[in-house]
Amino acid sequence: RKEVEQDPGPFNVPEGATVAFNCTYSNSASQSFFWYRQDCRKEPKLLMSVYSSGNEDGRFTAQLNRASQYISLLIRDSKLSDSATYLCVVNIGGGSNYKLTFGKGTLLTVNP
Amino acid sequence: NAGVMQNPRHLVRRRGQEARLRCSPMKGHSHVYWYRQLPEEGLKFMVYLQKENIIDESGMPKERFSAEFPKEGPSILRIQQVVRGDSAAYFCASSPPTGSPQHFGDGTRLSIL
């Protein structure tokens, strides 16, 4: 089983749609969780951290279910500028080892 | 407030040559991480360094690859005797001592002829 597994995608949605990405991780000792976005093979950019209580940042909502080892990202009212690859990222290292493990990414294309 | 600085942006080498990739962390960041992204693949962890120390190099190939983060100057990822399979985008990230968040540089695209 892969350490971090995401929906394979790609997702093609019209502007204004709501889209959800799912991700599972294999190591129950994982400590920190993030969503990054990556545009056209550029550098990954942190979108948001994911907390157990769930968190929201504008149109973006992230959820974490530790029991199911499942992470989600919801994008509401999608914009053309949301088109990118979304990366589910987990810190599996434990303790003070902060290395990140990335999912392969899910490509989102928002169409006019 | 400069972000993570990587250079060069693009590097072309012939098989058998050496490649040196540089990374200067964000101001105030003492932890540096190197990741590699092969064509059509996700990012893979290579090595995690603090000043003058390698914390975790479990993702780095045992041969030909080395990394350092000296007391003064940037972190260096060095690849000796490059082969075609080393062609990839190499991203450096840095973080504060808490480990989060990690911010990434623009990457170095390494092409091997």
CSV table of C-alpha atoms in Angstrom, one decimal:
chain,number,residue,atom,x,y,z
A,1,ARG,CA,0.0,0.0,0.0
A,2,LYS,CA,1.3,3.5,-0.9
A,3,GLU,CA,2.1,5.8,2.0
A,4,VAL,CA,-0.1,8.5,0.6
A,5,GLU,CA,-2.7,7.7,-1.9
A,6,GLN,CA,-4.9,10.2,-3.8
A,7,ASP,CA,-7.8,10.1,-6.3
A,8,PRO,CA,-6.0,9.6,-9.6
A,9,GLY,CA,-8.1,12.2,-11.5
A,10,PRO,CA,-8.1,14.2,-13.6
A,11,PHE,CA,-11.0,16.3,-12.6
A,12,ASN,CA,-12.7,18.5,-15.2
A,13,VAL,CA,-15.3,20.8,-13.8
A,14,PRO,CA,-17.1,24.0,-14.9
A,15,GLU,CA,-16.6,27.3,-13.1
A,16,GLY,CA,-18.6,27.6,-10.0
A,17,ALA,CA,-18.7,23.9,-9.3
A,18,THR,CA,-17.8,22.2,-6.0
A,19,VAL,CA,-15.1,19.6,-6.2
A,20,ALA,CA,-13.8,17.3,-3.5
A,21,PHE,CA,-10.4,15.5,-3.3
A,22,ASN,CA,-9.8,12.5,-1.2
A,23,CYS,CA,-6.6,11.1,0.2
A,24,THR,CA,-5.6,8.2,2.5
A,25,TYR,CA,-2.4,7.6,4.4
A,26,SER,CA,-1.0,4.3,5.6
A,27,ASN,CA,1.0,5.3,8.7
A,28,SER,CA,-1.2,5.8,11.7
A,29,ALA,CA,1.7,7.6,13.5
A,30,SER,CA,1.6,10.4,11.0
A,31,GLN,CA,1.5,13.7,12.7
A,32,SER,CA,1.0,16.6,10.3
A,33,PHE,CA,-1.1,16.9,7.2
A,34,PHE,CA,-1.2,19.5,4.4
A,35,TRP,CA,-2.6,20.3,1.0
A,36,TYR,CA,-0.2,21.8,-1.5
A,37,ARG,CA,-0.9,22.9,-5.1
A,38,GLN,CA,1.5,22.7,-8.0
A,39,ASP,CA,1.0,24.6,-11.2
A,40,CYS,CA,2.5,23.1,-14.4
A,41,ARG,CA,5.6,21.5,-12.8
A,42,LYS,CA,6.4,24.7,-10.8
A,43,GLU,CA,7.2,24.6,-7.1
A,44,PRO,CA,4.6,23.2,-4.7
A,45,LYS,CA,2.9,25.9,-2.8
A,46,LEU,CA,1.2,25.4,0.6
A,47,LEU,CA,-2.5,25.7,0.3
A,48,MET,CA,-3.4,24.8,3.9
A,49,SER,CA,-2.6,22.7,6.9
A,50,VAL,CA,-5.2,20.2,7.9
A,51,TYR,CA,-6.3,19.9,11.5
A,52,SER,CA,-8.3,17.2,13.3
A,53,SER,CA,-11.1,19.7,14.0
A,54,GLY,CA,-11.3,20.6,10.3
A,55,ASN,CA,-10.5,24.0,9.0
A,56,GLU,CA,-11.7,26.4,6.4
A,57,ASP,CA,-9.9,29.1,4.4
A,58,GLY,CA,-12.3,31.0,2.2
A,59,ARG,CA,-13.6,28.6,-0.5
A,60,PHE,CA,-11.4,25.8,0.7
A,61,THR,CA,-12.3,23.3,3.5
A,62,ALA,CA,-10.0,20.6,4.7
A,63,GLN,CA,-11.0,17.6,6.9
A,64,LEU,CA,-8.9,15.0,8.7
A,65,ASN,CA,-10.2,11.7,10.0
A,66,ARG,CA,-7.5,10.0,12.0
A,67,ALA,CA,-9.5,6.9,12.7
A,68,SER,CA,-9.9,6.2,9.0
A,69,GLN,CA,-6.6,7.8,8.1
A,70,TYR,CA,-8.4,9.9,5.5
A,71,ILE,CA,-7.9,13.5,4.4
A,72,SER,CA,-10.2,15.6,2.2
A,73,LEU,CA,-10.2,19.0,0.5
A,74,LEU,CA,-13.3,20.7,-0.7
A,75,ILE,CA,-13.3,23.6,-3.1
A,76,ARG,CA,-16.5,25.6,-3.5
A,77,ASP,CA,-17.4,28.0,-6.3
A,78,SER,CA,-14.3,26.9,-8.3
A,79,LYS,CA,-12.5,29.5,-10.3
A,80,LEU,CA,-10.4,29.2,-13.5
A,81,SER,CA,-7.3,30.0,-11.3
A,82,ASP,CA,-8.0,26.9,-9.2
A,83,SER,CA,-6.7,24.8,-12.1
A,84,ALA,CA,-3.6,23.0,-10.8
A,85,THR,CA,-2.4,19.7,-9.4
A,86,TYR,CA,-3.5,19.2,-5.8
A,87,LEU,CA,-1.0,17.4,-3.6
A,88,CYS,CA,-1.9,15.5,-0.4
A,89,VAL,CA,1.1,15.7,1.9
A,90,VAL,CA,1.8,14.0,5.2
A,91,ASN,CA,4.6,14.2,7.7
A,92,ILE,CA,5.2,10.5,8.5
A,93,GLY,CA,8.7,11.0,10.0
A,94,GLY,CA,7.5,11.3,13.6
A,95,GLY,CA,9.2,13.1,16.5
A,96,SER,CA,11.4,15.8,15.1
A,97,ASN,CA,11.8,14.3,11.7
A,98,TYR,CA,9.9,16.7,9.5
A,99,LYS,CA,10.3,15.1,6.1
A,100,LEU,CA,7.2,15.2,3.9
A,101,THR,CA,5.6,12.4,2.0
A,102,PHE,CA,3.6,13.4,-1.1
A,103,GLY,CA,0.8,11.8,-2.9
A,104,LYS,CA,1.1,11.7,-6.6
A,105,GLY,CA,-1.4,14.5,-7.0
A,106,THR,CA,-4.8,15.1,-8.6
A,107,LEU,CA,-5.1,17.3,-11.6
A,108,LEU,CA,-8.0,19.8,-11.6
A,109,THR,CA,-9.0,21.7,-14.7
A,110,VAL,CA,-11.7,24.3,-14.2
A,111,ASN,CA,-13.4,25.2,-17.5
A,112,PRO,CA,-15.2,28.4,-18.4
B,1,ASN,CA,11.5,39.0,2.4
B,2,ALA,CA,13.3,36.6,0.0
B,3,GLY,CA,11.9,33.1,-0.2
B,4,VAL,CA,13.8,29.9,-0.8
B,5,MET,CA,16.4,30.6,-3.5
B,6,GLN,CA,17.6,27.8,-5.7
B,7,ASN,CA,20.2,28.0,-8.5
B,8,PRO,CA,20.6,27.3,-11.2
B,9,ARG,CA,17.0,27.1,-12.5
B,10,HIS,CA,18.1,24.9,-15.4
B,11,LEU,CA,21.2,22.7,-15.5
B,12,VAL,CA,22.4,20.6,-18.5
B,13,ARG,CA,25.1,18.0,-18.0
B,14,ARG,CA,26.5,15.2,-20.1
B,15,ARG,CA,26.6,11.7,-18.8
B,16,GLY,CA,29.5,11.3,-16.4
B,17,GLN,CA,29.8,14.9,-15.3
B,18,GLU,CA,29.0,16.3,-11.9
B,19,ALA,CA,26.0,18.4,-11.0
B,20,ARG,CA,25.9,20.9,-8.1
B,21,LEU,CA,22.6,22.3,-7.0
B,22,ARG,CA,22.4,25.1,-4.5
B,23,CYS,CA,19.7,26.2,-2.1
B,24,SER,CA,19.5,29.1,0.2
B,25,PRO,CA,16.8,28.8,2.8
B,26,MET,CA,14.3,31.5,3.8
B,27,LYS,CA,15.6,34.0,6.3
B,28,GLY,CA,15.2,32.6,9.8
B,29,HIS,CA,14.9,29.0,8.6
B,30,SER,CA,17.5,26.5,9.8
B,31,HIS,CA,16.1,23.3,8.2
B,32,VAL,CA,16.5,22.3,4.6
B,33,TYR,CA,14.9,19.5,2.7
B,34,TRP,CA,15.6,18.2,-0.8
B,35,TYR,CA,13.0,16.5,-2.9
B,36,ARG,CA,13.1,15.1,-6.4
B,37,GLN,CA,10.3,15.0,-9.0
B,38,LEU,CA,10.9,12.6,-11.9
B,39,PRO,CA,8.8,13.2,-15.1
B,40,GLU,CA,5.2,12.3,-14.6
B,41,GLU,CA,5.9,11.3,-10.9
B,42,GLY,CA,5.2,12.8,-7.5
B,43,LEU,CA,7.7,14.5,-5.3
B,44,LYS,CA,10.0,12.1,-3.4
B,45,PHE,CA,11.9,13.0,-0.2
B,46,MET,CA,15.7,12.8,-0.6
B,47,VAL,CA,17.4,14.3,2.4
B,48,TYR,CA,16.8,16.6,5.4
B,49,LEU,CA,19.6,18.7,6.9
B,50,GLN,CA,20.1,21.2,9.6
B,51,LYS,CA,23.2,23.4,9.8
B,52,GLU,CA,26.3,21.1,9.6
B,53,ASN,CA,24.1,18.0,10.2
B,54,ILE,CA,22.3,15.4,8.1
B,55,ILE,CA,19.2,14.4,9.9
B,56,ASP,CA,17.7,12.0,7.5
B,57,GLU,CA,19.1,10.8,4.1
B,58,SER,CA,16.9,7.8,3.7
B,59,GLY,CA,15.6,9.0,0.4
B,60,MET,CA,18.9,9.7,-1.2
B,61,PRO,CA,20.6,7.0,-3.4
B,62,LYS,CA,23.7,5.6,-1.6
B,63,GLU,CA,26.0,6.2,-4.5
B,64,ARG,CA,26.9,9.3,-6.4
B,65,PHE,CA,24.6,11.6,-4.4
B,66,SER,CA,25.7,13.7,-1.4
B,67,ALA,CA,24.3,16.7,0.4
B,68,GLU,CA,25.6,19.3,2.8
B,69,PHE,CA,24.5,22.4,4.6
B,70,PRO,CA,27.6,24.1,5.9
B,71,LYS,CA,27.7,26.7,8.7
B,72,GLU,CA,28.1,29.4,6.2
B,73,GLY,CA,26.6,29.4,2.7
B,74,PRO,CA,23.8,27.5,0.9
B,75,SER,CA,22.9,23.9,1.0
B,76,ILE,CA,24.5,21.9,-1.8
B,77,LEU,CA,23.1,18.7,-3.4
B,78,ARG,CA,25.9,17.1,-5.4
B,79,ILE,CA,25.4,14.4,-8.0
B,80,GLN,CA,28.6,12.7,-9.3
B,81,GLN,CA,28.9,10.9,-12.6
B,82,VAL,CA,25.4,11.8,-13.7
B,83,VAL,CA,23.3,9.3,-15.7
B,84,ARG,CA,20.2,9.9,-17.9
B,85,GLY,CA,17.9,8.7,-15.0
B,86,ASP,CA,19.0,11.7,-12.9
B,87,SER,CA,17.1,14.0,-15.2
B,88,ALA,CA,14.4,15.5,-12.9
B,89,ALA,CA,13.2,18.6,-11.1
B,90,TYR,CA,15.0,19.0,-7.8
B,91,PHE,CA,13.2,21.1,-5.2
B,92,CYS,CA,14.6,22.5,-2.0
B,93,ALA,CA,12.4,23.5,0.9
B,94,SER,CA,13.1,25.2,4.2
B,95,SER,CA,11.3,25.4,7.5
B,96,PRO,CA,11.7,27.0,10.9
B,97,PRO,CA,12.9,24.7,13.7
B,98,THR,CA,9.3,23.6,14.3
B,99,GLY,CA,9.4,21.9,10.9
B,100,SER,CA,6.3,23.6,9.6
B,101,PRO,CA,5.4,25.1,7.3
B,102,GLN,CA,7.8,24.1,4.6
B,103,HIS,CA,8.3,26.5,1.7
B,104,PHE,CA,9.7,25.5,-1.6
B,105,GLY,CA,12.1,27.1,-4.0
B,106,ASP,CA,11.5,27.3,-7.7
B,107,GLY,CA,13.5,24.1,-8.3
B,108,THR,CA,16.4,23.2,-10.5
B,109,ARG,CA,15.6,21.3,-13.7
B,110,LEU,CA,18.4,18.9,-14.4
B,111,SER,CA,18.8,17.5,-17.9
B,112,ILE,CA,21.3,14.9,-18.8
B,113,LEU,CA,22.4,14.6,-22.4
